[in-house]
Coordinates of C-alpha atoms in Angstrom, one line a residue:
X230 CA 14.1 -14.6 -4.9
X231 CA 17.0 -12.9 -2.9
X232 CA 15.7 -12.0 0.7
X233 CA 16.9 -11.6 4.3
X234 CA 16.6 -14.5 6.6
X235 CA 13.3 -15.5 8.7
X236 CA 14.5 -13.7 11.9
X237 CA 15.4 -10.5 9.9
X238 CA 11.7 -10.7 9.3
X239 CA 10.4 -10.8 12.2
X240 CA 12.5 -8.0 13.8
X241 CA 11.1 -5.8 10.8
X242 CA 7.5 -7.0 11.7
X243 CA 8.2 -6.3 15.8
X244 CA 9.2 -3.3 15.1
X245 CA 7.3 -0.8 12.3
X246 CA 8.1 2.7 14.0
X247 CA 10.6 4.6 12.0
X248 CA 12.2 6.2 15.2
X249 CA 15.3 4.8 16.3
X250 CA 15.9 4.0 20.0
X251 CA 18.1 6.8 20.0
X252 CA 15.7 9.6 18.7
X253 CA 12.9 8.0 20.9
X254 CA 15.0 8.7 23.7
X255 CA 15.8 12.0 22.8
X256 CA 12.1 12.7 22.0
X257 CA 11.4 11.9 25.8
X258 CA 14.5 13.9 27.5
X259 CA 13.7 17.0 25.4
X260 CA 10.1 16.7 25.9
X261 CA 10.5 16.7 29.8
X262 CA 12.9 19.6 29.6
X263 CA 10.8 21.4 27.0
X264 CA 7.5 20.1 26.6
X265 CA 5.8 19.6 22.9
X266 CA 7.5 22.2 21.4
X267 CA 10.4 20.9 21.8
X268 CA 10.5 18.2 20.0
X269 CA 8.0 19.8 16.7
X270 CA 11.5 19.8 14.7
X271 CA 12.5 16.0 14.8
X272 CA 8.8 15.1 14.6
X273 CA 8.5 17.4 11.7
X274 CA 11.6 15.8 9.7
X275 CA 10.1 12.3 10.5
X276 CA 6.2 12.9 9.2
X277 CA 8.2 14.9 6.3
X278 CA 10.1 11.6 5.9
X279 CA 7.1 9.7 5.4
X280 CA 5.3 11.9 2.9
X281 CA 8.1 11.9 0.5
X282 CA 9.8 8.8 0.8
X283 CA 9.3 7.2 -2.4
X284 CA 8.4 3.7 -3.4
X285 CA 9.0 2.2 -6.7
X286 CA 8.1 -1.2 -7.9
X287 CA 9.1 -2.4 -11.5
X288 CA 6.6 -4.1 -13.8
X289 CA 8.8 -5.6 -16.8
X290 CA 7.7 -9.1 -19.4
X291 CA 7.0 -9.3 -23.0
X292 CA 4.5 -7.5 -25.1
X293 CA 0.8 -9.0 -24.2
X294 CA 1.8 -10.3 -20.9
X295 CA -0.7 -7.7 -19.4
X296 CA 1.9 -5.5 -17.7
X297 CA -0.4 -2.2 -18.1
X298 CA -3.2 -3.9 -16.6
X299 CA -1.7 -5.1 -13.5
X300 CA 0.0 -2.0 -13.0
X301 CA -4.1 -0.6 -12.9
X302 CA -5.1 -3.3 -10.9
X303 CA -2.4 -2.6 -8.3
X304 CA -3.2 1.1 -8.3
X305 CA -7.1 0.5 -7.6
X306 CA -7.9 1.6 -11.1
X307 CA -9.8 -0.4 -14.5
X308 CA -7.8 0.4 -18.0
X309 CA -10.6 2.6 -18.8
X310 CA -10.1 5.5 -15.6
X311 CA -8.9 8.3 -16.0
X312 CA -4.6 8.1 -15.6
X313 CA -4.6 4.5 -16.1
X314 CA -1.7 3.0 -17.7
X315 CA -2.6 1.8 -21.7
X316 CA -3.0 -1.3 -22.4
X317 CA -2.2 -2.9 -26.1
X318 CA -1.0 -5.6 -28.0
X319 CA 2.0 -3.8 -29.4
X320 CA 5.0 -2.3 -27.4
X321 CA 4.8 1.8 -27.2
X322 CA 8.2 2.8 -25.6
X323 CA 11.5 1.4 -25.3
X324 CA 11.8 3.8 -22.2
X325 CA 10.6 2.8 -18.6
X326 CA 6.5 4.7 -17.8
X327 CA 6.0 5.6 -14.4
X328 CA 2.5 5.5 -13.5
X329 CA 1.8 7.4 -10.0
X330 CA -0.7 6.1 -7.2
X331 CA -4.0 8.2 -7.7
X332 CA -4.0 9.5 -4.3
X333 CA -0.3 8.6 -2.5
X334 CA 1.7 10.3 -5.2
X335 CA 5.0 8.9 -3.7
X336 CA 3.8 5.1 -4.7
X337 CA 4.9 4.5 -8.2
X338 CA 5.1 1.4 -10.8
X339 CA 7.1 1.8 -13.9
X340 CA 6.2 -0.2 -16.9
X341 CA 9.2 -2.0 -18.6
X342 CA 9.6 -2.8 -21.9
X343 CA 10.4 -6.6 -22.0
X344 CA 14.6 -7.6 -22.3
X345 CA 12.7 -9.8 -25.3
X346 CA 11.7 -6.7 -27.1
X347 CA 14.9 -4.8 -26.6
X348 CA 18.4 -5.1 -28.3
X349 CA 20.2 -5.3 -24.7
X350 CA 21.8 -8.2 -23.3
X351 CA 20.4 -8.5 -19.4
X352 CA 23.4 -7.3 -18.1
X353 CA 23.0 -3.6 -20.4
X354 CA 19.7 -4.1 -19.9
X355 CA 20.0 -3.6 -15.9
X356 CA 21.7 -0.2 -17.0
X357 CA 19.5 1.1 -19.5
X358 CA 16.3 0.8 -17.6
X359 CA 18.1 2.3 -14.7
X360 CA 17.4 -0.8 -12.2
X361 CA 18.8 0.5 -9.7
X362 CA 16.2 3.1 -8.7
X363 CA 13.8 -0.1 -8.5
X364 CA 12.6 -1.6 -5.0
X365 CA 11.0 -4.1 -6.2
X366 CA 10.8 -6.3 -9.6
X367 CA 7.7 -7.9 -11.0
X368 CA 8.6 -10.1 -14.0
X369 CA 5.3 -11.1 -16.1
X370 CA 4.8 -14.1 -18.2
X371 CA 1.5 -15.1 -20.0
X372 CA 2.5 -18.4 -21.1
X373 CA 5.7 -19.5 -19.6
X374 CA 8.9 -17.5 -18.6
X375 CA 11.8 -17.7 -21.1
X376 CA 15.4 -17.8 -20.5
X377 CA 15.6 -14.2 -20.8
X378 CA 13.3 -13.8 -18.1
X379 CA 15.3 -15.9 -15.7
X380 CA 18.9 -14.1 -17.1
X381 CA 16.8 -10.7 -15.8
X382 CA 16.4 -12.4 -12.3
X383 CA 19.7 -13.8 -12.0
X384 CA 21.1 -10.0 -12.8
X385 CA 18.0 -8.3 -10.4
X386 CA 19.2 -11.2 -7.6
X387 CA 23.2 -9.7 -8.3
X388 CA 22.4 -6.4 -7.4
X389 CA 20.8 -7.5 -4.3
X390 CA 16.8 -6.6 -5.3
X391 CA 13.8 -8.6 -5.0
X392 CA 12.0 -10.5 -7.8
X393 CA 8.8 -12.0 -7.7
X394 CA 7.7 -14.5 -11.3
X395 CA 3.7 -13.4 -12.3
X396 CA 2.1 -16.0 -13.9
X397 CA -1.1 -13.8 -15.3
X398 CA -4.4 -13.9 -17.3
X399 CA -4.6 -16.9 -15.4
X400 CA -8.5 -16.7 -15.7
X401 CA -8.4 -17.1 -19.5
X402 CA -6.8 -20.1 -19.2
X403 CA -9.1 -21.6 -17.1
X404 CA -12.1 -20.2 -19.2
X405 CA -10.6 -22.1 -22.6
X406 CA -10.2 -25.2 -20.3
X407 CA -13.8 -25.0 -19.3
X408 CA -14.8 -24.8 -23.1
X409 CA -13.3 -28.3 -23.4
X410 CA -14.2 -29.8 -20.5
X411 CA -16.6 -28.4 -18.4
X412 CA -16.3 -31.0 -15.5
X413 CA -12.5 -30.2 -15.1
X414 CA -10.6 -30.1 -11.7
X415 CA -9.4 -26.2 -11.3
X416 CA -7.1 -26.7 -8.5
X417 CA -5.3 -29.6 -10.4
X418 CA -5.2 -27.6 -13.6
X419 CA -3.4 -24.8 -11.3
X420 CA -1.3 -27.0 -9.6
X421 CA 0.1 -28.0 -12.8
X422 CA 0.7 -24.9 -14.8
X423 CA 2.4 -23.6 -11.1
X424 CA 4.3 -26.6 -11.4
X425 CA 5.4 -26.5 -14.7
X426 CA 6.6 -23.0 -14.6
X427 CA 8.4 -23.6 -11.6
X428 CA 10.2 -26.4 -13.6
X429 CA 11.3 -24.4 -16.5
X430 CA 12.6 -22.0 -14.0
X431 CA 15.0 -24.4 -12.3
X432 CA 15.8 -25.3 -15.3
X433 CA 17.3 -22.2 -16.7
X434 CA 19.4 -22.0 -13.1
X435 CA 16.6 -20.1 -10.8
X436 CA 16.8 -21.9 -7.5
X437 CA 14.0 -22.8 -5.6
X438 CA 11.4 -19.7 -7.9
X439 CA 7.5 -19.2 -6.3
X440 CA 5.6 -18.0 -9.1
X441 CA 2.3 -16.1 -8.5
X442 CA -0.9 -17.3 -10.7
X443 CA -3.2 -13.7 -10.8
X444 CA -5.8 -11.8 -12.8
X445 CA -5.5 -8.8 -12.9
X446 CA -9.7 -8.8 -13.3
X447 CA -10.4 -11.6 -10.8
X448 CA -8.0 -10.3 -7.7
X449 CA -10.3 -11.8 -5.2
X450 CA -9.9 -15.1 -6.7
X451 CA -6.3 -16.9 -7.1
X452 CA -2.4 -15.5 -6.0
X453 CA -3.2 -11.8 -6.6
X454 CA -3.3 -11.3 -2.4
X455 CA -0.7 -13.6 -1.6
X456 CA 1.7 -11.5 -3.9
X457 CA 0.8 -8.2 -1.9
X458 CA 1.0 -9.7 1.4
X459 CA 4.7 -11.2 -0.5
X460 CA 5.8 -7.8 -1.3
X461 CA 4.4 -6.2 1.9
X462 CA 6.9 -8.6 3.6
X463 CA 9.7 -8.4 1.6
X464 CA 9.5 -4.3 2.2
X465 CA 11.0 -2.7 5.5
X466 CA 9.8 0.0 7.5
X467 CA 8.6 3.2 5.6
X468 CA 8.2 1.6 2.4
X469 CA 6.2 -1.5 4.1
X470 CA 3.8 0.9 5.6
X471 CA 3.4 3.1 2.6
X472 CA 3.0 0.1 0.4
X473 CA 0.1 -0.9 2.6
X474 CA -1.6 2.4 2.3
X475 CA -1.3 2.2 -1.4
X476 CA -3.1 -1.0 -1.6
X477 CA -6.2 -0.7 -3.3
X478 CA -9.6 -1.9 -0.9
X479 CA -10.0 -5.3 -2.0
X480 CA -11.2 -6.0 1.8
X481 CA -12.0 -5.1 5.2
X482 CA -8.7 -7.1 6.2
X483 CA -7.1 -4.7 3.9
X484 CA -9.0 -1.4 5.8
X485 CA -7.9 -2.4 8.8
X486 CA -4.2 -3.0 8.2
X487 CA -4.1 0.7 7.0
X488 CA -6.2 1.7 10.0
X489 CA -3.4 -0.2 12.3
X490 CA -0.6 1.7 10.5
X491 CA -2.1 5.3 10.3
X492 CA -2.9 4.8 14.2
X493 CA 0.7 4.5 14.9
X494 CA 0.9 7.7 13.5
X495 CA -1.6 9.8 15.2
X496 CA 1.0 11.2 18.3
X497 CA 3.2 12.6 15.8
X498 CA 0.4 14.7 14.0
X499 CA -0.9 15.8 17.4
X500 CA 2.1 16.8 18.2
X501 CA 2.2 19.3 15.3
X502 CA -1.1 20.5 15.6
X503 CA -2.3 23.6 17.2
X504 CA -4.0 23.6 20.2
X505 CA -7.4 22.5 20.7
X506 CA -10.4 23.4 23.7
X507 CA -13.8 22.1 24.2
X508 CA -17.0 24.5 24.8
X509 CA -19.4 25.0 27.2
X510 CA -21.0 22.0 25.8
X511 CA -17.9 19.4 25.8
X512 CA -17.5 20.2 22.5
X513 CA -14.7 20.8 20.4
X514 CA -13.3 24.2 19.8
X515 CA -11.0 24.5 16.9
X516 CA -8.2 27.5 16.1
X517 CA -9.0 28.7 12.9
X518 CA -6.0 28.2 11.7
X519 CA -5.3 23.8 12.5
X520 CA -4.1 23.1 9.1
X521 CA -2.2 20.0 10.5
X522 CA -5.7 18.7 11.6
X523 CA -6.9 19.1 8.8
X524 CA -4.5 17.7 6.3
X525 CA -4.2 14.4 8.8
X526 CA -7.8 13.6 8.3
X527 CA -7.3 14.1 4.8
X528 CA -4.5 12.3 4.4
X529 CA -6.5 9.2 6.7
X530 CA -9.3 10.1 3.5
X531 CA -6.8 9.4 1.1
X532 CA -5.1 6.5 2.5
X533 CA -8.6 4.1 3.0
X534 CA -9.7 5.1 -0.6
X535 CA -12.7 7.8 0.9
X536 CA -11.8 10.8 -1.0
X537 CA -13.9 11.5 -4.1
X538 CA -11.7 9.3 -7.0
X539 CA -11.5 6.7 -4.9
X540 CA -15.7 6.6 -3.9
X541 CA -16.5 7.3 -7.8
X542 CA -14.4 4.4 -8.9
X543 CA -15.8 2.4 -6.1
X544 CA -19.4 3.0 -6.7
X545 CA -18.8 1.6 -10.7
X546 CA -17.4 -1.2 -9.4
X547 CA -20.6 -1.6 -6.7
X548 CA -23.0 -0.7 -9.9
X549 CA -24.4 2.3 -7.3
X550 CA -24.4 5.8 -7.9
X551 CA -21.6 7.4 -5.8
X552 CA -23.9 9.6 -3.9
X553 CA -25.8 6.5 -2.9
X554 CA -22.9 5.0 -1.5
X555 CA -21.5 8.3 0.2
X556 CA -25.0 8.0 1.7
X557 CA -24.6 4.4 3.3
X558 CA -21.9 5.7 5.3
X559 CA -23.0 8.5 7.7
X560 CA -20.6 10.7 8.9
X561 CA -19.3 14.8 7.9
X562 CA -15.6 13.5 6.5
X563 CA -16.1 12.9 3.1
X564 CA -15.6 15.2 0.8
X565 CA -13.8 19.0 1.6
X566 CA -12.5 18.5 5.4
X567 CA -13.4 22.3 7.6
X568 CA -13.4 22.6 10.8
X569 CA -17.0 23.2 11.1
X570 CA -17.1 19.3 9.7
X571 CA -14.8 18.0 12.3
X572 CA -17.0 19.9 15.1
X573 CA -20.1 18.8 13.3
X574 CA -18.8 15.3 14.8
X575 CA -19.6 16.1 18.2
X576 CA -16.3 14.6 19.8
X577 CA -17.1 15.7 23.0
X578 CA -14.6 14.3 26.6
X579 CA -17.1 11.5 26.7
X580 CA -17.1 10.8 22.9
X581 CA -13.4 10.5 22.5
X582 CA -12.5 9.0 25.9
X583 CA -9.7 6.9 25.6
X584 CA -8.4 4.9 28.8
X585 CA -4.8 5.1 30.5
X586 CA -4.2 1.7 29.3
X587 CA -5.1 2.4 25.6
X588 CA -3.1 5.1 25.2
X589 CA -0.2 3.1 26.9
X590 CA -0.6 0.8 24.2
X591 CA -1.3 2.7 21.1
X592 CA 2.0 5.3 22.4
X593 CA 5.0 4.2 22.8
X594 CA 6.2 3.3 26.4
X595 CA 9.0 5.8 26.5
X596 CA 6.6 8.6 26.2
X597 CA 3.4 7.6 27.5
X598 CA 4.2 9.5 31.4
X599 CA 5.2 12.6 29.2
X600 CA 2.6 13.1 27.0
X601 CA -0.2 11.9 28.7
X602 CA 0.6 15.5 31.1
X603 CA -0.1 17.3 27.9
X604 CA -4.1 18.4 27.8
X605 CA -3.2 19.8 24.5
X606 CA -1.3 17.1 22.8
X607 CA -4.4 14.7 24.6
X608 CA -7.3 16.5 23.1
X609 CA -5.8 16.5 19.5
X610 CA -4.5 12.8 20.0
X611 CA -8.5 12.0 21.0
X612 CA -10.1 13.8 18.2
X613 CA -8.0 12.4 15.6
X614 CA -8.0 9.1 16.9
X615 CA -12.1 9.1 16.9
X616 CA -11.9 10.9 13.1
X617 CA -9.6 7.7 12.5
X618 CA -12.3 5.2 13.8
X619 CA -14.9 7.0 12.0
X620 CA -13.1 7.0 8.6
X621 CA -12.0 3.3 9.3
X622 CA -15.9 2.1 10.1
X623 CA -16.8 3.8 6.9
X624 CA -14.5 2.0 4.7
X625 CA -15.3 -0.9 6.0
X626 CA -18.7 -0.6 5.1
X627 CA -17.5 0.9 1.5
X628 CA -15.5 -2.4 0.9
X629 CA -18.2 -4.7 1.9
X630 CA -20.5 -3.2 -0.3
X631 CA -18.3 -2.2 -3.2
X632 CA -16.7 -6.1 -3.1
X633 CA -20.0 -7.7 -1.9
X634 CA -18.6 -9.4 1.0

């Protein structure tokens, strides 16, 4: 695969803000001259950035490699849901399918018809499909990969993408072993169709190829997480965290990655929001017209697989009804967010209390002494950061149900 070295990595990993030094320093010298409304504009551009910035992966291999059902798998749905991509033994298009996320509409995977089933060399190939568009590139094998499938890599790897070689229906194979032999050594029997795939990849000029053994049923079991957490390396900034968000809830490791990423983002959407009070009784006291609020908790909803699509599919998976499993988790944010729900919650000083030293951590240094002079800006940071941990808590119990861990 083409990549960036080890260090390059690292930097990336150190450092998952989307602000520049620059603008971060900016953000603090116009919010001491100004205060918060000072900076809404370059805050605005930046959540706007991260709404629409669009991540596409390719899916391309022969007819019958199980293209359409990895695509599924990867967006959290079964072939049989509703906007699942359709699966078949015969090749429908000669065109590239885009199949959207469910809920993150800016997370795509385009279905490729395989070079093998085209007229294009791989070089017209590259041009046809319109590669360029193309993050990342999943090439799928059921059996072994082909020359043409190493050609396409060698052309991906010239244009300076990533590829990544899927082994899949990995699980069949294994099941028409057991028929045989019933006493048979798994890992062995894995080890060696890794190894021999790897081999015909050298061989057709692919240096030093990792290939990825998955079903697209089984993703607990075998190389379907190592590819994520793969690809989730392999991404930078924007598209890393959005990539994570996208990931369908296959754990509570998985929750709370998306839980780290959205918490990095709660300053900017307090900074947008209107202003917030508390009542006689500590509570909160919401304008009527906190849209921003609103559409945060949402979009925290949305992102840890809580709004209503995401519980329904969920709750076939678990065998429950989804009102049952709604039930399990406890708390006024599922379903239509109001602010009579978010007030409903109670987060009162005491609830949402966050310490100086938290909130030096979760903010970045450069504007912790500014905003922490904001009561404002605090309150809203506090109630969406306790909406966050609420949401968070509930998918955790969601997945451990759902996945029976």
């Amino acid at each position: 695969m083409g990549g960036s070295s080890s260090s390059e990595q690292v930097a990336e990993t150190e450092t998952p803000s989307f602000f520049t030094q620059e603008e971060l320093s900016k953000l603090k010298s116009d919010l001491e001259t100004g205060g918060v409304e000072n900076v809404k504009p370059l805050i605005e551009k930046k959540v706007t950035e991260l709404n629409k910035t669009e991540l596409n992966i390719a899916v391309t291999g022969e007819t019958g490699t199980g293209k359409s059902t990895f695509i599924n798998a990867m967006r959290g749905l079964r072939n049989s849901d509703d906007g699942a991509a359709k699966s078949g033994t015969t090749e429908t298009t000669m065109e590239p399918t885009v199949y959207s996320h469910p809920s993150l509409l800016n997370v795509c995977y385009w279905d490729l018809p395989g070079i093998g089933s085209t007229r294009f060399t791989a070089a017209k190939y590259l041009t046809e499909m319109k590669f360029k568009r193309y993050d990342l590139f999943i090439i799928i094998s059921v059996s072994r990969f082909k020359e043409n499938d190493a050609k396409l890599a060698k052309e991906i790897k010239r244009l300076g993408k990533r590829f990544y070689f899927v082994r899949s229906k990995i699980d069949v194979d294994l099941d028409s072993m057991r028929e045989e032999n019933p006493s048979f050594n798994e890992e062995e029997e894995l080890d060696k169709i890794r190894s021999d795939c790897v081999q015909k990849l050298i061989k057709a000029g692919i240096l030093s190829p990792t290939v990825f053994l998955i079903s697209s049923f089984k993703k607990e079991k075998f190389d379907f997480n190592q590819l994520n957490e793969e690809l989730e390396r392999d991404l930078k900034n924007v598209k890393k965290m959005i990539f994570v968000l996208a990931l369908p809830n296959l754990s509570v490791k998985i929750v709370q990655q998306k839980y780290e990423i959205l918490n990095k983002h709660i300053w900017m959407f307090a900074t947008l929001s209107g202003g917030l009070g508390t009542g006689p009784d500590s509570s909160i006291s919401l304008s009527s017209d906190n849209d921003v609020l609103i559409d945060a908790i949402v979009h925290f909803q949305k992102s840890l697989g809580l709004d209503d699509a995401s519980l329904r599919r969920l709750a076939r998976k678990a065998g429950k009804p989804v009102e049952e499993l709604k039930a399990t988790v406890q708390t006024p944010l599922l379903g239509k967010i109001t602010p009579d729900a978010i007030t409903k919650l109670s987060y009162g000083a005491a609830v949402v209390a966050i310490s100086a030293l938290e909130f030096a951590v979760e903010l970045n240094p450069i504007l912790v002494s500014t905003f922490r002079e904001d009561s404002s800006f605090l309150m809203m940071y506090k109630v969406l950061r306790a909406a966050l941990k609420d949401l968070t808590a509930s998918a955790e119990i969601v997945v451990k149900i759902a996945c029976k861990e």
